[in-house]
Amino acid sequence: GPDAMWLLSATLALIWLGTGMYMVGPNEVCLNLRFGKFVGKTGEGLNYNWPYPVGSVIKPQVTNVITTEVGFRTVESVRTTRQTDVAEESLMLTGDENIVDIDVIVQWQIDPAQPEDYVFNIQDPPGTVKAVAESAMREIIGRRNIQPVLTTDRSAVETEVRQLMQETLNSYKAGVQIRLVQL
């Protein structure tokens, strides 16, 4: 009868509401969405958001450090790891018009304070980081003479590139933290 239908409906509603429970791991920040709009974030542990189709969650891993290579690629096969040069990325002009071949390793992570920027503001974060690294390198190298770049100014160049990259990414609201730039 109607009582059984009501009981069944109430039970199904409770089960549906129960599906809104979710766990957030220690390396994650959870972004809560309601009808596809970002409404807030939660940290580690058991949390609740409206179940699908009203609510949804995205859990970016904010502690993972990602390595981006500019000017070369590391190719790993079963027996060996070898570097292949990517000349169109690594060849740069110095301020005194010499061509240098520079490979750069950039280590970065999602900014734990702004993971929503990372998830929603840029389409291809690894590609964006790589493009920003390349243009920052060209700009910084283009201001210097070849000899100091190859010898004494290496760490200064790394620091300047890291700062320029961070400023550029912040202006894009990319939600990315640059940890290390290594020539």
PDB file of C-alpha atoms in Angstrom:
ATOM      1  CA  GLY A   1       0.000   0.000   0.000  1.00  0.00           C
ATOM      2  CA  PRO A   2       0.897   3.673   0.311  1.00  0.00           C
ATOM      3  CA  ASP A   3       2.832   3.039   3.582  1.00  0.00           C
ATOM      4  CA  ALA A   4       5.144   0.542   1.863  1.00  0.00           C
ATOM      5  CA  MET A   5       5.729   2.997  -1.017  1.00  0.00           C
ATOM      6  CA  TRP A   6       6.495   5.800   1.426  1.00  0.00           C
ATOM      7  CA  LEU A   7       8.923   3.571   3.342  1.00  0.00           C
ATOM      8  CA  LEU A   8      10.629   2.471   0.120  1.00  0.00           C
ATOM      9  CA  SER A   9      10.930   6.109  -1.052  1.00  0.00           C
ATOM     10  CA  ALA A  10      12.346   7.224   2.307  1.00  0.00           C
ATOM     11  CA  THR A  11      14.842   4.331   2.298  1.00  0.00           C
ATOM     12  CA  LEU A  12      15.989   5.139  -1.246  1.00  0.00           C
ATOM     13  CA  ALA A  13      16.355   8.844  -0.365  1.00  0.00           C
ATOM     14  CA  LEU A  14      18.501   7.956   2.664  1.00  0.00           C
ATOM     15  CA  ILE A  15      20.670   5.620   0.571  1.00  0.00           C
ATOM     16  CA  TRP A  16      21.075   8.374  -2.053  1.00  0.00           C
ATOM     17  CA  LEU A  17      22.024  10.923   0.633  1.00  0.00           C
ATOM     18  CA  GLY A  18      24.489   8.407   2.057  1.00  0.00           C
ATOM     19  CA  THR A  19      26.386   8.286  -1.232  1.00  0.00           C
ATOM     20  CA  GLY A  20      27.586  11.840  -0.531  1.00  0.00           C
ATOM     21  CA  MET A  21      30.189  10.566   1.970  1.00  0.00           C
ATOM     22  CA  TYR A  22      33.766  10.578   0.684  1.00  0.00           C
ATOM     23  CA  MET A  23      37.336  10.189   1.949  1.00  0.00           C
ATOM     24  CA  VAL A  24      40.143  12.668   1.309  1.00  0.00           C
ATOM     25  CA  GLY A  25      43.672  11.246   1.432  1.00  0.00           C
ATOM     26  CA  PRO A  26      46.656  12.897   3.146  1.00  0.00           C
ATOM     27  CA  ASN A  27      48.096  14.016  -0.216  1.00  0.00           C
ATOM     28  CA  GLU A  28      44.812  15.502  -1.472  1.00  0.00           C
ATOM     29  CA  VAL A  29      42.626  18.557  -1.110  1.00  0.00           C
ATOM     30  CA  CYS A  30      38.997  18.045  -2.049  1.00  0.00           C
ATOM     31  CA  LEU A  31      37.077  20.597  -4.111  1.00  0.00           C
ATOM     32  CA  ASN A  32      33.309  20.462  -3.593  1.00  0.00           C
ATOM     33  CA  LEU A  33      31.005  21.360  -6.456  1.00  0.00           C
ATOM     34  CA  ARG A  34      27.273  21.925  -6.406  1.00  0.00           C
ATOM     35  CA  PHE A  35      25.566  21.883  -9.804  1.00  0.00           C
ATOM     36  CA  GLY A  36      29.067  22.197 -11.328  1.00  0.00           C
ATOM     37  CA  LYS A  37      29.964  25.360  -9.381  1.00  0.00           C
ATOM     38  CA  PHE A  38      32.896  25.411  -6.951  1.00  0.00           C
ATOM     39  CA  VAL A  39      31.508  25.914  -3.424  1.00  0.00           C
ATOM     40  CA  GLY A  40      34.397  25.118  -1.100  1.00  0.00           C
ATOM     41  CA  LYS A  41      37.248  22.791  -0.208  1.00  0.00           C
ATOM     42  CA  THR A  42      37.885  20.228   2.493  1.00  0.00           C
ATOM     43  CA  GLY A  43      41.015  18.626   3.906  1.00  0.00           C
ATOM     44  CA  GLU A  44      41.992  15.111   4.859  1.00  0.00           C
ATOM     45  CA  GLY A  45      39.455  12.693   6.351  1.00  0.00           C
ATOM     46  CA  LEU A  46      35.818  11.704   5.957  1.00  0.00           C
ATOM     47  CA  ASN A  47      33.656  14.447   4.432  1.00  0.00           C
ATOM     48  CA  TYR A  48      30.231  15.009   2.941  1.00  0.00           C
ATOM     49  CA  ASN A  49      28.936  16.773  -0.163  1.00  0.00           C
ATOM     50  CA  TRP A  50      25.571  16.496  -1.903  1.00  0.00           C
ATOM     51  CA  PRO A  51      25.499  13.272  -3.916  1.00  0.00           C
ATOM     52  CA  TYR A  52      25.400  13.073  -7.720  1.00  0.00           C
ATOM     53  CA  PRO A  53      23.737  14.697  -9.714  1.00  0.00           C
ATOM     54  CA  VAL A  54      23.497  17.691  -7.321  1.00  0.00           C
ATOM     55  CA  GLY A  55      27.060  17.625  -6.035  1.00  0.00           C
ATOM     56  CA  SER A  56      30.428  16.258  -7.086  1.00  0.00           C
ATOM     57  CA  VAL A  57      34.022  16.342  -5.861  1.00  0.00           C
ATOM     58  CA  ILE A  58      37.456  16.704  -7.477  1.00  0.00           C
ATOM     59  CA  LYS A  59      40.507  15.566  -5.508  1.00  0.00           C
ATOM     60  CA  PRO A  60      43.804  16.969  -6.875  1.00  0.00           C
ATOM     61  CA  GLN A  61      46.961  15.492  -5.320  1.00  0.00           C
ATOM     62  CA  VAL A  62      48.642  18.577  -3.902  1.00  0.00           C
ATOM     63  CA  THR A  63      51.759  17.002  -2.416  1.00  0.00           C
ATOM     64  CA  ASN A  64      52.987  15.298  -5.590  1.00  0.00           C
ATOM     65  CA  VAL A  65      56.018  17.014  -7.113  1.00  0.00           C
ATOM     66  CA  ILE A  66      55.912  16.944 -10.915  1.00  0.00           C
ATOM     67  CA  THR A  67      59.058  17.204 -13.048  1.00  0.00           C
ATOM     68  CA  THR A  68      58.951  18.996 -16.407  1.00  0.00           C
ATOM     69  CA  GLU A  69      61.882  18.726 -18.818  1.00  0.00           C
ATOM     70  CA  VAL A  70      62.657  21.554 -21.244  1.00  0.00           C
ATOM     71  CA  GLY A  71      65.174  20.992 -24.040  1.00  0.00           C
ATOM     72  CA  PHE A  72      65.328  17.214 -23.636  1.00  0.00           C
ATOM     73  CA  ARG A  73      63.223  14.174 -22.807  1.00  0.00           C
ATOM     74  CA  THR A  74      64.139  11.265 -20.612  1.00  0.00           C
ATOM     75  CA  VAL A  75      63.240   8.110 -22.484  1.00  0.00           C
ATOM     76  CA  GLU A  76      63.040   5.057 -20.258  1.00  0.00           C
ATOM     77  CA  SER A  77      63.070   1.594 -21.763  1.00  0.00           C
ATOM     78  CA  VAL A  78      63.510  -1.809 -20.159  1.00  0.00           C
ATOM     79  CA  ARG A  79      67.305  -1.686 -19.933  1.00  0.00           C
ATOM     80  CA  THR A  80      68.332   1.938 -20.258  1.00  0.00           C
ATOM     81  CA  THR A  81      67.407   5.495 -19.510  1.00  0.00           C
ATOM     82  CA  ARG A  82      68.621   7.917 -22.143  1.00  0.00           C
ATOM     83  CA  GLN A  83      68.183  11.622 -22.813  1.00  0.00           C
ATOM     84  CA  THR A  84      67.103  12.821 -26.234  1.00  0.00           C
ATOM     85  CA  ASP A  85      67.755  16.435 -27.157  1.00  0.00           C
ATOM     86  CA  VAL A  86      64.867  18.648 -28.263  1.00  0.00           C
ATOM     87  CA  ALA A  87      66.792  21.414 -30.031  1.00  0.00           C
ATOM     88  CA  GLU A  88      63.840  23.722 -30.729  1.00  0.00           C
ATOM     89  CA  GLU A  89      63.360  24.061 -26.956  1.00  0.00           C
ATOM     90  CA  SER A  90      66.992  24.057 -25.813  1.00  0.00           C
ATOM     91  CA  LEU A  91      68.728  26.408 -28.264  1.00  0.00           C
ATOM     92  CA  MET A  92      68.698  30.003 -27.019  1.00  0.00           C
ATOM     93  CA  LEU A  93      70.284  33.289 -27.941  1.00  0.00           C
ATOM     94  CA  THR A  94      72.393  35.095 -25.326  1.00  0.00           C
ATOM     95  CA  GLY A  95      72.579  38.875 -24.974  1.00  0.00           C
ATOM     96  CA  ASP A  96      75.889  38.925 -26.888  1.00  0.00           C
ATOM     97  CA  GLU A  97      74.317  36.932 -29.735  1.00  0.00           C
ATOM     98  CA  ASN A  98      75.802  33.535 -29.065  1.00  0.00           C
ATOM     99  CA  ILE A  99      73.691  30.418 -29.305  1.00  0.00           C
ATOM    100  CA  VAL A 100      73.653  28.198 -26.214  1.00  0.00           C
ATOM    101  CA  ASP A 101      72.058  24.799 -25.799  1.00  0.00           C
ATOM    102  CA  ILE A 102      70.461  24.715 -22.347  1.00  0.00           C
ATOM    103  CA  ASP A 103      68.428  21.932 -20.781  1.00  0.00           C
ATOM    104  CA  VAL A 104      66.229  22.790 -17.828  1.00  0.00           C
ATOM    105  CA  ILE A 105      64.504  20.657 -15.233  1.00  0.00           C
ATOM    106  CA  VAL A 106      61.564  22.291 -13.448  1.00  0.00           C
ATOM    107  CA  GLN A 107      60.003  20.702 -10.378  1.00  0.00           C
ATOM    108  CA  TRP A 108      56.556  21.976  -9.395  1.00  0.00           C
ATOM    109  CA  GLN A 109      53.418  21.069  -7.551  1.00  0.00           C
ATOM    110  CA  ILE A 110      49.816  22.120  -7.226  1.00  0.00           C
ATOM    111  CA  ASP A 111      49.583  25.036  -4.769  1.00  0.00           C
ATOM    112  CA  PRO A 112      47.868  23.494  -1.709  1.00  0.00           C
ATOM    113  CA  ALA A 113      46.394  26.917  -0.855  1.00  0.00           C
ATOM    114  CA  GLN A 114      44.821  27.381  -4.325  1.00  0.00           C
ATOM    115  CA  PRO A 115      44.058  23.938  -5.802  1.00  0.00           C
ATOM    116  CA  GLU A 116      40.836  25.298  -7.299  1.00  0.00           C
ATOM    117  CA  ASP A 117      42.883  27.657  -9.521  1.00  0.00           C
ATOM    118  CA  TYR A 118      44.894  24.682 -10.785  1.00  0.00           C
ATOM    119  CA  VAL A 119      41.787  22.623 -11.541  1.00  0.00           C
ATOM    120  CA  PHE A 120      39.596  25.329 -13.095  1.00  0.00           C
ATOM    121  CA  ASN A 121      41.830  28.067 -14.558  1.00  0.00           C
ATOM    122  CA  ILE A 122      44.235  26.336 -16.940  1.00  0.00           C
ATOM    123  CA  GLN A 123      43.487  23.674 -19.542  1.00  0.00           C
ATOM    124  CA  ASP A 124      46.851  21.877 -19.694  1.00  0.00           C
ATOM    125  CA  PRO A 125      48.928  22.613 -16.561  1.00  0.00           C
ATOM    126  CA  PRO A 126      52.043  20.576 -17.557  1.00  0.00           C
ATOM    127  CA  GLY A 127      52.058  22.207 -21.000  1.00  0.00           C
ATOM    128  CA  THR A 128      51.574  25.644 -19.448  1.00  0.00           C
ATOM    129  CA  VAL A 129      54.453  25.130 -16.990  1.00  0.00           C
ATOM    130  CA  LYS A 130      56.695  23.981 -19.861  1.00  0.00           C
ATOM    131  CA  ALA A 131      55.801  26.952 -22.082  1.00  0.00           C
ATOM    132  CA  VAL A 132      56.320  29.406 -19.201  1.00  0.00           C
ATOM    133  CA  ALA A 133      59.694  27.781 -18.375  1.00  0.00           C
ATOM    134  CA  GLU A 134      60.831  28.054 -21.974  1.00  0.00           C
ATOM    135  CA  SER A 135      59.869  31.710 -22.356  1.00  0.00           C
ATOM    136  CA  ALA A 136      61.349  32.632 -18.947  1.00  0.00           C
ATOM    137  CA  MET A 137      64.633  30.917 -19.895  1.00  0.00           C
ATOM    138  CA  ARG A 138      64.797  32.737 -23.233  1.00  0.00           C
ATOM    139  CA  GLU A 139      64.141  36.078 -21.537  1.00  0.00           C
ATOM    140  CA  ILE A 140      66.726  35.616 -18.758  1.00  0.00           C
ATOM    141  CA  ILE A 141      69.394  34.114 -21.065  1.00  0.00           C
ATOM    142  CA  GLY A 142      68.749  36.857 -23.628  1.00  0.00           C
ATOM    143  CA  ARG A 143      69.809  39.502 -21.079  1.00  0.00           C
ATOM    144  CA  ARG A 144      73.185  37.883 -20.352  1.00  0.00           C
ATOM    145  CA  ASN A 145      76.509  37.230 -22.054  1.00  0.00           C
ATOM    146  CA  ILE A 146      77.512  33.672 -22.867  1.00  0.00           C
ATOM    147  CA  GLN A 147      80.543  33.265 -20.582  1.00  0.00           C
ATOM    148  CA  PRO A 148      78.848  34.042 -17.221  1.00  0.00           C
ATOM    149  CA  VAL A 149      75.843  31.900 -18.211  1.00  0.00           C
ATOM    150  CA  LEU A 150      78.115  28.893 -18.730  1.00  0.00           C
ATOM    151  CA  THR A 151      80.214  29.540 -15.597  1.00  0.00           C
ATOM    152  CA  THR A 152      79.536  31.886 -12.683  1.00  0.00           C
ATOM    153  CA  ASP A 153      75.919  32.989 -13.173  1.00  0.00           C
ATOM    154  CA  ARG A 154      74.292  29.584 -13.257  1.00  0.00           C
ATOM    155  CA  SER A 155      72.557  29.736  -9.867  1.00  0.00           C
ATOM    156  CA  ALA A 156      71.548  33.367 -10.413  1.00  0.00           C
ATOM    157  CA  VAL A 157      69.956  32.352 -13.717  1.00  0.00           C
ATOM    158  CA  GLU A 158      68.115  29.481 -12.003  1.00  0.00           C
ATOM    159  CA  THR A 159      66.794  31.827  -9.306  1.00  0.00           C
ATOM    160  CA  GLU A 160      65.683  34.495 -11.812  1.00  0.00           C
ATOM    161  CA  VAL A 161      63.963  31.930 -14.025  1.00  0.00           C
ATOM    162  CA  ARG A 162      62.144  30.463 -11.007  1.00  0.00           C
ATOM    163  CA  GLN A 163      60.961  33.925  -9.893  1.00  0.00           C
ATOM    164  CA  LEU A 164      59.860  34.950 -13.396  1.00  0.00           C
ATOM    165  CA  MET A 165      58.018  31.633 -13.852  1.00  0.00           C
ATOM    166  CA  GLN A 166      56.234  31.999 -10.501  1.00  0.00           C
ATOM    167  CA  GLU A 167      55.177  35.597 -11.277  1.00  0.00           C
ATOM    168  CA  THR A 168      53.892  34.565 -14.719  1.00  0.00           C
ATOM    169  CA  LEU A 169      51.972  31.562 -13.369  1.00  0.00           C
ATOM    170  CA  ASN A 170      50.513  33.691 -10.555  1.00  0.00           C
ATOM    171  CA  SER A 171      49.313  36.216 -13.128  1.00  0.00           C
ATOM    172  CA  TYR A 172      47.507  33.329 -14.895  1.00  0.00           C
ATOM    173  CA  LYS A 173      46.059  32.258 -11.499  1.00  0.00           C
ATOM    174  CA  ALA A 174      47.465  28.813 -12.327  1.00  0.00           C
ATOM    175  CA  GLY A 175      47.539  27.403  -8.778  1.00  0.00           C
ATOM    176  CA  VAL A 176      51.087  26.130  -9.348  1.00  0.00           C
ATOM    177  CA  GLN A 177      54.132  26.420  -7.067  1.00  0.00           C
ATOM    178  CA  ILE A 178      57.572  26.211  -8.689  1.00  0.00           C
ATOM    179  CA  ARG A 179      59.839  24.262  -6.325  1.00  0.00           C
ATOM    180  CA  LEU A 180      63.092  24.068  -8.290  1.00  0.00           C
ATOM    181  CA  VAL A 181      64.668  25.191 -11.548  1.00  0.00           C
ATOM    182  CA  GLN A 182      67.848  23.364 -12.528  1.00  0.00           C
ATOM    183  CA  LEU A 183      70.002  24.051 -15.587  1.00  0.00           C
TER     184      LEU A 183
END
